[in-house]
Coordinates of C-alpha atoms in Angstrom, one line a residue:
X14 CA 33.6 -19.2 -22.0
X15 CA 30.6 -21.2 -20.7
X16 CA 31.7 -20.7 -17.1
X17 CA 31.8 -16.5 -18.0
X18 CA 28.3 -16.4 -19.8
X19 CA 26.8 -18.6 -16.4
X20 CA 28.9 -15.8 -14.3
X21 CA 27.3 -12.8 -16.3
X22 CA 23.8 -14.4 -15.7
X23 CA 24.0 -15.2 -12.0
X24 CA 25.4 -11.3 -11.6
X25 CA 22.6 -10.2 -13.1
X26 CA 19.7 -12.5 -11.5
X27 CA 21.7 -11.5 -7.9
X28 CA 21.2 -7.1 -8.9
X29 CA 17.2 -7.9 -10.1
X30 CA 16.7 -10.0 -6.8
X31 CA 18.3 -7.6 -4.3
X32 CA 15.9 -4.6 -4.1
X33 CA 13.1 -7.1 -4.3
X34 CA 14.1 -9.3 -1.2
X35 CA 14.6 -5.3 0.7
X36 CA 11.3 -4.7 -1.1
X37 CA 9.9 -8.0 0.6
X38 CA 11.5 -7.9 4.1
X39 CA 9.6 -4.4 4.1
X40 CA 6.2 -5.4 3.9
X41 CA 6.9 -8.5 6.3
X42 CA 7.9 -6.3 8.8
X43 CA 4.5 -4.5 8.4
X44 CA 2.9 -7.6 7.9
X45 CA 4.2 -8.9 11.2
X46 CA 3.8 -5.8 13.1
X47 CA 0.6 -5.2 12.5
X48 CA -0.7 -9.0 13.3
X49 CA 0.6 -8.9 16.7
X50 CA -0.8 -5.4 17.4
X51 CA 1.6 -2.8 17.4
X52 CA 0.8 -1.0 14.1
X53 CA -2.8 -0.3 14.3
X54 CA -5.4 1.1 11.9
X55 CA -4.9 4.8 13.1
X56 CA -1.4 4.8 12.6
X57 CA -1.1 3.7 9.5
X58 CA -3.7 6.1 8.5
X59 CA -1.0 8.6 9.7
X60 CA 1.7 6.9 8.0
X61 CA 0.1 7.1 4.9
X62 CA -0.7 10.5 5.3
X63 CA 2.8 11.2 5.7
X64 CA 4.0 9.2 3.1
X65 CA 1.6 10.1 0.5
X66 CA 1.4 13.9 1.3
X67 CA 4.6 14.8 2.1
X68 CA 7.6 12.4 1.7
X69 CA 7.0 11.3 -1.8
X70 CA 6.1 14.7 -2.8
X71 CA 9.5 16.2 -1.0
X72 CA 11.6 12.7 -2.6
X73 CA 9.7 13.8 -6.4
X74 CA 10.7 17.4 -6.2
X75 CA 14.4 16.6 -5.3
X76 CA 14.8 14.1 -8.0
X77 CA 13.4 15.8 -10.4
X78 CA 15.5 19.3 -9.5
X79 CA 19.0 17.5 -9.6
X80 CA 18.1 15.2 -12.1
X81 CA 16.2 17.0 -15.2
X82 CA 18.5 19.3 -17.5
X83 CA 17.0 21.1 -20.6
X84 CA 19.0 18.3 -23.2
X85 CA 17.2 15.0 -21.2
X86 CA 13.8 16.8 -20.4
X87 CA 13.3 15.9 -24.0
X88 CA 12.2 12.0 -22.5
X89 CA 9.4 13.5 -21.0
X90 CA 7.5 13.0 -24.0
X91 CA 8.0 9.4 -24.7
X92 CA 7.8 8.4 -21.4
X93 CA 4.6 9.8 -20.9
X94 CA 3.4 8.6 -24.2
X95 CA 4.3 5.1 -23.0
X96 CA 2.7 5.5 -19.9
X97 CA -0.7 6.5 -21.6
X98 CA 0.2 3.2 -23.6
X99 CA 0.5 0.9 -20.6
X100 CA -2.6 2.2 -18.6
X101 CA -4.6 1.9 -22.2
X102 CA -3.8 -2.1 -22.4
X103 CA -4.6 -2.4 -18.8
X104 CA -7.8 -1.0 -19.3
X105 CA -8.8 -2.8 -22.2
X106 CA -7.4 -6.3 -21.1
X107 CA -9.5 -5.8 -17.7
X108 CA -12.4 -4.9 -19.6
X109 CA -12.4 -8.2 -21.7
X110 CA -12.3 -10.1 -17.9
X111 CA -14.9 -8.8 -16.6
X112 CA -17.0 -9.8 -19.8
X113 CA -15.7 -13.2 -19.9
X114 CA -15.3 -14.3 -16.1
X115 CA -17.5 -13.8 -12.9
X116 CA -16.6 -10.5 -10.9
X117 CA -18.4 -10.2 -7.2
X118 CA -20.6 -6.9 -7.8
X119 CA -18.7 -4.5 -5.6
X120 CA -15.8 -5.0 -8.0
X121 CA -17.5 -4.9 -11.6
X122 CA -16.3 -1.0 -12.0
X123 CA -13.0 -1.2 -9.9
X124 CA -11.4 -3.9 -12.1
X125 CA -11.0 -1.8 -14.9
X126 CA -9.6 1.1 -12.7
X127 CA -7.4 -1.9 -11.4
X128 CA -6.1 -2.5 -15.0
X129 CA -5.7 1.2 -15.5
X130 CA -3.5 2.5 -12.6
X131 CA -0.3 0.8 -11.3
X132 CA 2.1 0.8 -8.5
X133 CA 4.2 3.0 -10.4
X134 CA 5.5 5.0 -6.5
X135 CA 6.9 3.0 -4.0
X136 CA 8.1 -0.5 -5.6
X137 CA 9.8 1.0 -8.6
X138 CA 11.7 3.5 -6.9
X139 CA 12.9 1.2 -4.5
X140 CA 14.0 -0.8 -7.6
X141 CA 15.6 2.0 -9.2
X142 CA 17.7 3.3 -6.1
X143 CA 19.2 0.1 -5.7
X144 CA 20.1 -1.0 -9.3
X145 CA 21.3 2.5 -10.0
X146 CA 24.1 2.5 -8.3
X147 CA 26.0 -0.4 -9.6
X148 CA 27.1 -0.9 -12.9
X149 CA 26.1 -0.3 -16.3
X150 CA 24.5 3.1 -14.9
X151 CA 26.4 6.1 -13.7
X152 CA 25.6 6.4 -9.6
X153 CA 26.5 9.5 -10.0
X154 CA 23.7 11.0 -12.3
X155 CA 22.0 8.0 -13.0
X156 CA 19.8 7.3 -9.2
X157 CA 18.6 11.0 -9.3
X158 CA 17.3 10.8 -13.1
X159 CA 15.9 7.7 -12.8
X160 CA 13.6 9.0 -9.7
X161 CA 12.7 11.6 -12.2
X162 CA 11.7 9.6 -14.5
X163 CA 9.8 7.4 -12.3
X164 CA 8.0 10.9 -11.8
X165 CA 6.6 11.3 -15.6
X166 CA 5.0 7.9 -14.8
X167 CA 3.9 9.0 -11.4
X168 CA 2.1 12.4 -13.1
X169 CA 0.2 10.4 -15.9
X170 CA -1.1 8.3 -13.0
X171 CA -2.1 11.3 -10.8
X172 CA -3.6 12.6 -13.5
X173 CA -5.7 10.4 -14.6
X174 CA -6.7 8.8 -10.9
X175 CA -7.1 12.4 -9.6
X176 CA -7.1 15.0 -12.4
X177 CA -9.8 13.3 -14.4
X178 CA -11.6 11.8 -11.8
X179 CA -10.9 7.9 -12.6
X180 CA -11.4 7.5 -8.5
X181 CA -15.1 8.2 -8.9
X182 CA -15.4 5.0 -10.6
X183 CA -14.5 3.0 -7.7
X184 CA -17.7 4.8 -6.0
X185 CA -20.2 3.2 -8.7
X186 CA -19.4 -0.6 -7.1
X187 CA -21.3 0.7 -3.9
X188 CA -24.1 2.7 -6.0
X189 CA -27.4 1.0 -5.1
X190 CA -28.8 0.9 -8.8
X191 CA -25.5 -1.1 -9.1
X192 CA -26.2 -3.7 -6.9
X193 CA -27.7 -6.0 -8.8
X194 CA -27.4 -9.8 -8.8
X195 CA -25.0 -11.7 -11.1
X196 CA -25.6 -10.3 -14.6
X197 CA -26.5 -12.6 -17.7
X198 CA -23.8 -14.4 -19.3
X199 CA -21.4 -13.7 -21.7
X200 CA -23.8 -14.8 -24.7
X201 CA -27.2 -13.7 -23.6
X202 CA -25.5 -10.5 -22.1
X203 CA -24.0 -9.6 -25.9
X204 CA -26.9 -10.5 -27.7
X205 CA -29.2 -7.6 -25.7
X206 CA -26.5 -5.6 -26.5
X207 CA -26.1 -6.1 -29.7
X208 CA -30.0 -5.6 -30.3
X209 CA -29.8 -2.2 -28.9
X210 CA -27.3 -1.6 -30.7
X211 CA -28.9 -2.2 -34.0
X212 CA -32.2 -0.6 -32.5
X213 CA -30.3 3.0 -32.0
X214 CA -28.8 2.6 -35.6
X215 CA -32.3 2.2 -36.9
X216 CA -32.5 -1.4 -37.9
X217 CA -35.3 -3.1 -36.9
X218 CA -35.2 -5.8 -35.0
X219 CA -36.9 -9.1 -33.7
X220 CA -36.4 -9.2 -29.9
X221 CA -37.6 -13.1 -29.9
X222 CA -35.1 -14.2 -32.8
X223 CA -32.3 -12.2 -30.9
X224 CA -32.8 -13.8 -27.5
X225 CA -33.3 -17.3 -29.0
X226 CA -30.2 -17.2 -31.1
X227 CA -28.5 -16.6 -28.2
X228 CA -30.3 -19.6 -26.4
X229 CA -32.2 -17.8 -24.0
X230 CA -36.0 -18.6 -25.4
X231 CA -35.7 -21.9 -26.6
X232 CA -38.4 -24.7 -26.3
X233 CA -40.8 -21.6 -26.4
X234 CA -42.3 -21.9 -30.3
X235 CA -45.6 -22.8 -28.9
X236 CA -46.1 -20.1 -26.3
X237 CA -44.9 -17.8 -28.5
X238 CA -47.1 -18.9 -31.7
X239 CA -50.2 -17.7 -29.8
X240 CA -51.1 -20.4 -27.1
X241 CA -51.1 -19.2 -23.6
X242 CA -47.8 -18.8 -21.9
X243 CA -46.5 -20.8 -19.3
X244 CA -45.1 -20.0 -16.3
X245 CA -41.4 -21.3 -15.9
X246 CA -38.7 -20.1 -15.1
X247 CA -37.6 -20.1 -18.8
X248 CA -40.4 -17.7 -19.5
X249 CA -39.9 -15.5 -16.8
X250 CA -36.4 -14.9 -17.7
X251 CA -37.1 -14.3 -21.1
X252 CA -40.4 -11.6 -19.9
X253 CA -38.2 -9.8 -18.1
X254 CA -35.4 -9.8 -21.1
X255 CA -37.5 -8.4 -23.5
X256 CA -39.1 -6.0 -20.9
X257 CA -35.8 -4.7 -20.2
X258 CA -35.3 -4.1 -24.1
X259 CA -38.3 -1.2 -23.5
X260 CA -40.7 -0.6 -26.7
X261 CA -37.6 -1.4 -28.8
X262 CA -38.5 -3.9 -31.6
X263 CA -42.0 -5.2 -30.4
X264 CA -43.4 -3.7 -34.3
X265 CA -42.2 -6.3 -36.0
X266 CA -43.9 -10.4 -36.3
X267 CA -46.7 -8.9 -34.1
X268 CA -48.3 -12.6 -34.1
X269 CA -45.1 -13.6 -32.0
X270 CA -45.8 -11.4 -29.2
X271 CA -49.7 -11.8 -29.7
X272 CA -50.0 -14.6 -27.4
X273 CA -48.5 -12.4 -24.7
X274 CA -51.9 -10.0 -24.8
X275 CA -55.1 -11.4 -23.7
X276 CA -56.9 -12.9 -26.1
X277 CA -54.3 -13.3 -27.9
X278 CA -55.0 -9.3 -29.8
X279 CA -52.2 -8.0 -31.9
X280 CA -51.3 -4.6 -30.0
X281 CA -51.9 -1.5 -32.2
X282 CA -50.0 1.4 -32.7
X283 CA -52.0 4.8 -31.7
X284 CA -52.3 7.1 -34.1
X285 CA -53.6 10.9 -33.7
X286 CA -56.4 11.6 -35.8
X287 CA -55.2 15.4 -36.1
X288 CA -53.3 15.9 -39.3
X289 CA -50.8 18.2 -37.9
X290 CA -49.5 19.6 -34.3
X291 CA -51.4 22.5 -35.5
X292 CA -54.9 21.3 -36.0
X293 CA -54.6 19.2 -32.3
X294 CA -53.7 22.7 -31.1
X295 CA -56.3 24.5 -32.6
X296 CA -58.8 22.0 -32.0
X297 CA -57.8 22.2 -27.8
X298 CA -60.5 23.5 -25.6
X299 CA -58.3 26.7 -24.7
X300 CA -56.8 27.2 -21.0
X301 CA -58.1 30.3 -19.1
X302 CA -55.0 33.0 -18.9
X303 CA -55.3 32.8 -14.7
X304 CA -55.4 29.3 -14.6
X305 CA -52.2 27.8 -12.9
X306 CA -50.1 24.8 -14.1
X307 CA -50.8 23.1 -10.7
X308 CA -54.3 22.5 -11.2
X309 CA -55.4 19.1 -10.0
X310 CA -58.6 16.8 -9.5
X311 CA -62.1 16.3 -10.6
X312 CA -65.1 17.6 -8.6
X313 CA -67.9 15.4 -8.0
X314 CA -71.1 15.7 -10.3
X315 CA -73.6 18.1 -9.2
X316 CA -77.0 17.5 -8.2
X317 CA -78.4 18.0 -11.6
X318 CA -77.0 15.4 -13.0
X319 CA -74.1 16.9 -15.1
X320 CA -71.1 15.0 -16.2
X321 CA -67.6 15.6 -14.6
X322 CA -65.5 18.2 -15.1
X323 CA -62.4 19.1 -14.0
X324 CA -62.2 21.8 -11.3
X325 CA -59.0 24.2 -11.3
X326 CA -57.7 25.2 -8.0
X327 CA -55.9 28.8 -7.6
X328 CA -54.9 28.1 -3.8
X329 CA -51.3 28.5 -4.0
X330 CA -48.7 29.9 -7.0
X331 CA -46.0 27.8 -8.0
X332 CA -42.6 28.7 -6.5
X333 CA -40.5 30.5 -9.3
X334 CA -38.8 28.4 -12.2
X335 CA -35.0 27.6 -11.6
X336 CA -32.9 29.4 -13.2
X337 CA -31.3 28.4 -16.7
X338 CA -27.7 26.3 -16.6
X339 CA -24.7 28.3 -17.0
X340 CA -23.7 28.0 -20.7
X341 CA -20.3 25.4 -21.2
X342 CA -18.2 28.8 -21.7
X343 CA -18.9 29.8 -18.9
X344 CA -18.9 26.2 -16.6
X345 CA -15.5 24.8 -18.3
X346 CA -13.1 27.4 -16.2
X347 CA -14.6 26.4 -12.9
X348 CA -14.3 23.1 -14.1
X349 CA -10.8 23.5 -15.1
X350 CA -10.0 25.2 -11.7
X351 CA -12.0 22.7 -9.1
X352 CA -9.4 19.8 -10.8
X353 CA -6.6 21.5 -10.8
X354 CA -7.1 22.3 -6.8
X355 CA -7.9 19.1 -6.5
X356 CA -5.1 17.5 -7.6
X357 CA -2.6 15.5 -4.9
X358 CA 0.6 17.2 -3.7
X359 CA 3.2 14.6 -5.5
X360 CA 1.6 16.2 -8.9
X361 CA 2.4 19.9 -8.0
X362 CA 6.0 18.5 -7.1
X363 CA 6.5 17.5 -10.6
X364 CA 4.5 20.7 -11.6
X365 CA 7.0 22.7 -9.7
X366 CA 10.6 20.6 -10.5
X367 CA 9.6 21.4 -14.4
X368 CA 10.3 25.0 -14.7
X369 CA 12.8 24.6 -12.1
X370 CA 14.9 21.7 -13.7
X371 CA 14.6 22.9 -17.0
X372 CA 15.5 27.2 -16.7
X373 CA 18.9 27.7 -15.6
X374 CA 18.6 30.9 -13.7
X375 CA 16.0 29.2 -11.0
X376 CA 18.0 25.9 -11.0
X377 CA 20.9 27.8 -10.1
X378 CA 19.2 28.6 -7.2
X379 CA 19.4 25.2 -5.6
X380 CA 21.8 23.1 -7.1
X381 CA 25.2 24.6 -8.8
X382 CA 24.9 25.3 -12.8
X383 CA 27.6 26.1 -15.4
X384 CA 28.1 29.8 -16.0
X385 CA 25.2 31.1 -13.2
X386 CA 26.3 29.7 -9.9
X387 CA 29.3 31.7 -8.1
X388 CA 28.8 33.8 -11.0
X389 CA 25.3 35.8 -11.7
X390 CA 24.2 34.1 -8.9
X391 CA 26.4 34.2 -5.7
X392 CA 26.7 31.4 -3.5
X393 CA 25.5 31.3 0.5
X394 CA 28.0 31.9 3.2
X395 CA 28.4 27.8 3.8
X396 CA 29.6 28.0 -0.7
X397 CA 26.3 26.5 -1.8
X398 CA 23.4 28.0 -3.7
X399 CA 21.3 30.5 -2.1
X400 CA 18.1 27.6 -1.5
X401 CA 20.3 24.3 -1.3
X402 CA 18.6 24.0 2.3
X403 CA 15.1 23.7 0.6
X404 CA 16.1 20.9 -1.7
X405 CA 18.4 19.1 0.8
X406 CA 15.8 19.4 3.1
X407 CA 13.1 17.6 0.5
X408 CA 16.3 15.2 -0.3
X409 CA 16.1 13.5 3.7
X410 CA 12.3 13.9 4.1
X411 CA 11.7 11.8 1.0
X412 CA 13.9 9.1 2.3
X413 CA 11.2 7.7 4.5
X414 CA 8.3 7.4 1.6
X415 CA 9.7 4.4 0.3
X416 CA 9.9 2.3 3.8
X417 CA 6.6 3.6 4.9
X418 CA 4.8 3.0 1.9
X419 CA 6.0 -0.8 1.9
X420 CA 5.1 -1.1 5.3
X421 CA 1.9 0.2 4.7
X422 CA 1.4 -2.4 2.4
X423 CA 2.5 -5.5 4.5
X424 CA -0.4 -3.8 7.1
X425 CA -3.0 -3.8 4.3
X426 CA -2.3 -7.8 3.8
X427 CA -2.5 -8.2 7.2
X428 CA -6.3 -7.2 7.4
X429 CA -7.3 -8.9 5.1
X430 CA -10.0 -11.2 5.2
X431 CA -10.2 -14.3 3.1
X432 CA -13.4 -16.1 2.6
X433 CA -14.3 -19.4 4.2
X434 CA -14.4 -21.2 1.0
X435 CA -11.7 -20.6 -1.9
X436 CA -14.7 -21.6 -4.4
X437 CA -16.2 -17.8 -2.9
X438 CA -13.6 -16.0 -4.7
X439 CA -13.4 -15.3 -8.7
X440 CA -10.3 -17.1 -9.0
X441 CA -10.5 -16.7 -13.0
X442 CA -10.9 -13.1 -12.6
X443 CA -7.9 -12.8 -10.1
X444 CA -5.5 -14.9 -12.1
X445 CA -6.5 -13.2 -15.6
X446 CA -5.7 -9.9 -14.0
X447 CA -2.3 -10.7 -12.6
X448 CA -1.5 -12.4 -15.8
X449 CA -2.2 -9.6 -17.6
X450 CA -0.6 -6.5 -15.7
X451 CA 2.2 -8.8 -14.7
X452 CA 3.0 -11.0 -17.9
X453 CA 0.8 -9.6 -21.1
X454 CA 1.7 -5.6 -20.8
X455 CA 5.6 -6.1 -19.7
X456 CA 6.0 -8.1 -22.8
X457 CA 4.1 -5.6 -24.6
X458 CA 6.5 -2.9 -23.2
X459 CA 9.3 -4.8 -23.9
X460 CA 8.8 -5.1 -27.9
X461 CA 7.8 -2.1 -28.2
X462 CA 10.5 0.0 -26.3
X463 CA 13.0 -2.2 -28.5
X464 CA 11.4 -1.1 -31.4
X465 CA 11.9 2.8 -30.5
X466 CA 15.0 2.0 -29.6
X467 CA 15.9 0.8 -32.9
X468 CA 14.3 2.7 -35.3
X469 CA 13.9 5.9 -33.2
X470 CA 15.0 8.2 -31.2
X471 CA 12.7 8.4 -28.7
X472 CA 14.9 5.7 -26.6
X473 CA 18.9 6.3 -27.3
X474 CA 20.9 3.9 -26.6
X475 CA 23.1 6.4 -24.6
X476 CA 20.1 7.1 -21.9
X477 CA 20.1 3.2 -20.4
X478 CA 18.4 4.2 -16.8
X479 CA 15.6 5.8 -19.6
X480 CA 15.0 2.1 -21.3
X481 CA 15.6 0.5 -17.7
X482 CA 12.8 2.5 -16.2
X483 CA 10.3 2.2 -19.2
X484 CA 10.5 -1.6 -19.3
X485 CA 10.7 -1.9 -15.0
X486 CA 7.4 -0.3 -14.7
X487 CA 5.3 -1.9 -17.8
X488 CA 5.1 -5.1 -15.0
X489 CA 3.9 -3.6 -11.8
X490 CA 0.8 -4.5 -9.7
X491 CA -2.2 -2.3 -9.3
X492 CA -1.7 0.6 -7.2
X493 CA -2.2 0.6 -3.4
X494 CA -3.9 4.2 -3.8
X495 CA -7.1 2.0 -5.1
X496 CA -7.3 0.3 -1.8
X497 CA -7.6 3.4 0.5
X498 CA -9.8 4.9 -2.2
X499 CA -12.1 2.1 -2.2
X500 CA -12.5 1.6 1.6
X501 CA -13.3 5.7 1.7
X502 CA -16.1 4.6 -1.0
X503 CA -17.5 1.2 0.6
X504 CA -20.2 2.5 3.3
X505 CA -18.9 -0.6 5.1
X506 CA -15.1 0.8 4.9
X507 CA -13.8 -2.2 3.4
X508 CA -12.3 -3.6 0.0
X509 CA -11.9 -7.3 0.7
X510 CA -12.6 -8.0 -3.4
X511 CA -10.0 -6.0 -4.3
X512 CA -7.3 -6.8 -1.8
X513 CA -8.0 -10.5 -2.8
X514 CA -6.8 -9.3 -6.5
X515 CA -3.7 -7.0 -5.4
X516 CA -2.6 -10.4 -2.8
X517 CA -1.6 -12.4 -5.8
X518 CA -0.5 -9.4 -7.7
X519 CA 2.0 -8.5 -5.0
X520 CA 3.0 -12.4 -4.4
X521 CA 4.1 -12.6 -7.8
X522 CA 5.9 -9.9 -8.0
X523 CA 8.7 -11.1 -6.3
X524 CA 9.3 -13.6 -9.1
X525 CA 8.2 -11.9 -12.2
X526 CA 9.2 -8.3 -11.4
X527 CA 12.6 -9.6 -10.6
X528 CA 12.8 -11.4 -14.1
X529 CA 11.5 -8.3 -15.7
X530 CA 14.3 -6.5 -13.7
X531 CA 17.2 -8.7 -15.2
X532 CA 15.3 -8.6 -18.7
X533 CA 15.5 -5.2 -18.8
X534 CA 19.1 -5.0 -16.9
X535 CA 20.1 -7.2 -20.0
X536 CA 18.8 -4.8 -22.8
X537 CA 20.8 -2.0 -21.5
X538 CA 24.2 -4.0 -21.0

């Protein structure tokens, strides 16, 4: 019995680790190519514009045509609803890194769209077409409708890196008001937070106690009593803290901050001696109805002695006003329109396979249905539905986007350049985020998809390539769409930070993606 449970385990080790090794000997062959020359930069620009463009988009439309019936279009729901789930723990995980560890500046802003969007195309599918096929699935059904849904995934992705503009963010790295030197730490950082926090909730607040509690100000009690400051680089740092708090909290212990003024006076708050807006209006020397807004400078005092007064120039007119913003009402459908258009071609595949899948009539035209084809709807001379040739034509175009896109990304390590020193890169930042897209959120999708499964029916038992698929792609690295994204943004067309991250990502994958493969292979059987 021992010998048959051993037997059992090595089968299934041997189907997780064969589309990985394929998966591997992919982007070697890339990798290879491209360091000896013969896959250059332009063309895999054109490969990728291929891949991404058209032969996923053709491979998404096909799948999702054969595949989606109206009784299992019903998973769209809670697969998208656990793809929203995924991205969200990414997000918030990546968020907690780059508090906690060091993150180069042109990668403060694209680690949290790192944690956010995942390689949810190319790997995956490559996954799926191979496991399919063998037992416990059906090859028959189960390789098409597990493509498809590998394509709710794909939309929520889209979506959000396209639809609502999540690829802007990767553009705020390379802003120059964002290039900054390293930022405060973790406790000084939180503690000027937390005081403008508590300034906009309108507490008041002691900018001294906040920045010494958080040990930024101390050894300064003397300074601060009223004795003249000194000039270290203790002081400095905590000058140009509470100078970047603004006039928040500087009313309160007024004798703390009185040794900042010279002499050592208490600033005063300026007070109008007009009792209302009224009265200072009333009391206004009035302006002369031809008098234009541009009037500027003081003449010089005549002869006689007078005091100055201000001269008022009528030279020019001012150009005309601008004209008022467009209410929201009127803004939101352009809005609405510009992402829609905007939005990449594997989305409007899926946009398209919906209706088609789903209404029986316009599936009938390219795949045979029960009760419409040969019937209400006639077949072709060569006995197949009047547009088979469109979808079997999508079927062999969207063979090549899987190949091409691993290729791609052996090319991408190839490029890269590695620092010097290894003490130059954020190693805790680069091993937190592989940990956490690669060990924290599978075992997060894991428990939770066995908790649907068992006290809902979001995830029937019946529908295993639906469980298979919603646990594969909880562990997958950040998205390769990032990297060409990010080079477009960089002014010096490179994303060395972030290929550093997705290198260890990808290297791991070969071991945990394959475990997460027989994990999930063995929650199905």
């Amino acid at each position: 019995m021992a010998y048959d449970d051993s037997t059992a385990v090595g089968v299934i080790i041997y189907k997780a680790f064969s589309p990985t090794l394929k998966i591997a000997l992919c982007i070697v062959l890339g990798y290879v190519f491209t360091k000896r020359g013969l896959f250059t930069p332009q063309s895999a620009k054109g490969v990728s514009i291929i891949s991404l463009n058209i032969s996923l988009p053709c491979l998404v439309f096909s799948s999702m045509v054969s595949a989606f019936t109206s009784e299992n279009i019903a998973a769209f729901g809670p697969l998208a609803m656990m793809a929203i789930m995924y991205q969200t723990l990414g997000l918030l995980i990546c968020y907690i890194i780059r508090e906690v560890f060091w993150v180069p500046v042109d990668f403060r802003w694209g680690i949290l769209v790192s944690g956010c969007i995942s390689n949810w195309g190319n790997v995956p599918t490559a996954v799926v077409q191979q496991m399919a096929n063998a037992a416990p699935f059906d090859p028959d059904t189960d390789v098409d409708l597990g493509v498809a849904y590998i394509a709710v995934f794909i939309l929520i992705m889209n979506t959000t890196f396209f639809g609502l503009g999540v690829h802007k963010v990767c553009a705020w790295d390379f802003r120059e008001d964002h290039m900054v030197a390293d930022p405060l730490p973790f406790r000084q950082r939180w503690a000027v937070r937390l005081a403008r926090a508590r300034a906009l909730l309108g507490h008041k607040m002691d900018v001294a106690d906040d920045l010494e509690g958080a040990g930024c100000a101390s050894g300064l009690s003397g300074s601060l009593a009223g004795e003249t400051p000194g000039a270290s680089d203790i002081e400095e740092k905590r000058d140009s803290l509470v100078g970047s708090l603004g006039p928040v909290g500087i009313a309160r212990a007024p004798s703390r901050l009185g040794g900042r003024y010279q002499g050592g006076a208490v600033p005063q708050r300026m007070v109008s001696r007009a009792q209302s807006i009224n009265e200072m209006m009333e009391t206004t020397r009035p302006i002369p109805p031809t008098a234009p807004l541009d009037a500027l400078g003081y003449a010089a005092a005549e002869s006689s002695g007078s005091t100055l007064r201000p001269t008022i120039s009528y030279a020019e007119p001012l150009p005309p006003a601008p004209p008022a913003q467009r209410p929201l009402v009127k803004r939101f459908p352009a809005a609405v329109w510009r992402t829609v258009i905007g939005l990449p071609p594997t989305t409007w595949a899926t946009f398209l396979g919906i209706p088609i899948s789903v209404v029986s009539p316009l599936k009938a035209l390219f795949t045979p249905v029960d009760g419409w084809s040969g019937t209400r709807i006639p077949y072709a001379p060569d006995g197949n539905p009047p547009l088979y040739f469109l979808l079997e034509t999508a079927t062999f175009m969207g063979q090549i986007s899987i190949p091409a896109a691993l290729v791609l990304l052996g090319a991408s390590f190839a490029r890269l350049k590695m620092p010097n020193s290894w003490r130059e890169l954020p190693l805790a930042a680069i091993v937190s985020v592989a940990v956490a897209k690669m060990v924290i959120v599978p075992i997060f999708g894991i428990f939770v998809v066995q908790a649907f499964r068992g006290h809902t029916s979001l995830f029937p038992a019946a529908d295993k390539i639906r469980v298979f698929v919603t646990v594969l792609l909880s562990g997958t690295p950040a998205a390769v769409n990032q990297l060409v994204v990010t080079q477009l943004y960089n002014p010096a067309g490179s994303a060395h930070t972030l290929a550093c991250f997705l290198l260890l990502q990808y290297i791991v994958m070969f071991v945990l993606s394959t475990a997460l493969a027989a994990i999930a292979l063995w929650l199905v059987e």
